[in-house]
């Protein structure tokens, strides 16, 4: 689905991504791990069009998408979740979902003159979709809560929910989805990812430090270090890989429980 070939992203003389090549198969939940500073987030940002690459190529289903802006990729169903912007904190969870551009015609000014009825219909459909998304994610009880007032884990679910508002064949990039999220909510997030994958055909690429989470969800797992892809395989294969062990020396490839 996604093919990354010899990708470089340099900041001045520093090679944050240094010739990374990898493939993401449709329907997979691929884990991306590696020590801090490995270049994982930078790689995501280049794939998702947030940063332009220094060199290299990214293709999606054979089409060259290198350097396309995020909104073009968004329309193609390549989605990277972002923290809910501060301006949206005072809006409710449901309103946050309804803000996601999904091709609704309400934005064009002339529509307000020529298409009132259509806009009303689309708005109703959008509201119904938002309700369905909230229910799927088991956070429908939060729909009228302000987004700024829900917990960190619930915000992550809402970020995931925003990707569900888009009509496209989806590949979703999640960066450190578990950071600062409690166990219970992390399980809810893992369940949602698994169900979106199994029931709705979503492809995921997940960066996460919690190896229990990666082990439960991801196959394959790709390990990066110093801007390069070191190894790819099941989590057990990755954990046994010499180069991976070496890359993690000093930081340790651990579960959160410390085992
Ligand atoms: N905008 C930037 N300017 C300069 N250096 C950066 C920038 N973004 C990231 N880096 C550097 O690139 C390296 C990789 O960062 P990052 O992709 O965030 O790693 P990871 O997500 O694997 O922890 C780090 O050493 C980081 O300091
Ligand atoms: Mg990162």
PDB file of C-alpha atoms and ligand atoms in Angstrom, residues 40-41 175-176 207, ligand 2:
ATOM      1  CA  UNK A  40      10.431   7.607  13.612  1.00  0.00           C
ATOM      2  CA  UNK A  41       8.413  10.807  13.976  1.00  0.00           C
ATOM      3  CA  UNK A 175       2.567   8.429  16.849  1.00  0.00           C
ATOM      4  CA  UNK A 176       2.994   7.351  20.485  1.00  0.00           C
ATOM      5  CA  UNK A 207       4.813   4.147  16.808  1.00  0.00           C
TER       6      UNK A 207
HETATM    7 MG1  LIG B   2       8.950  10.478  18.055  1.00  0.00          MG
END
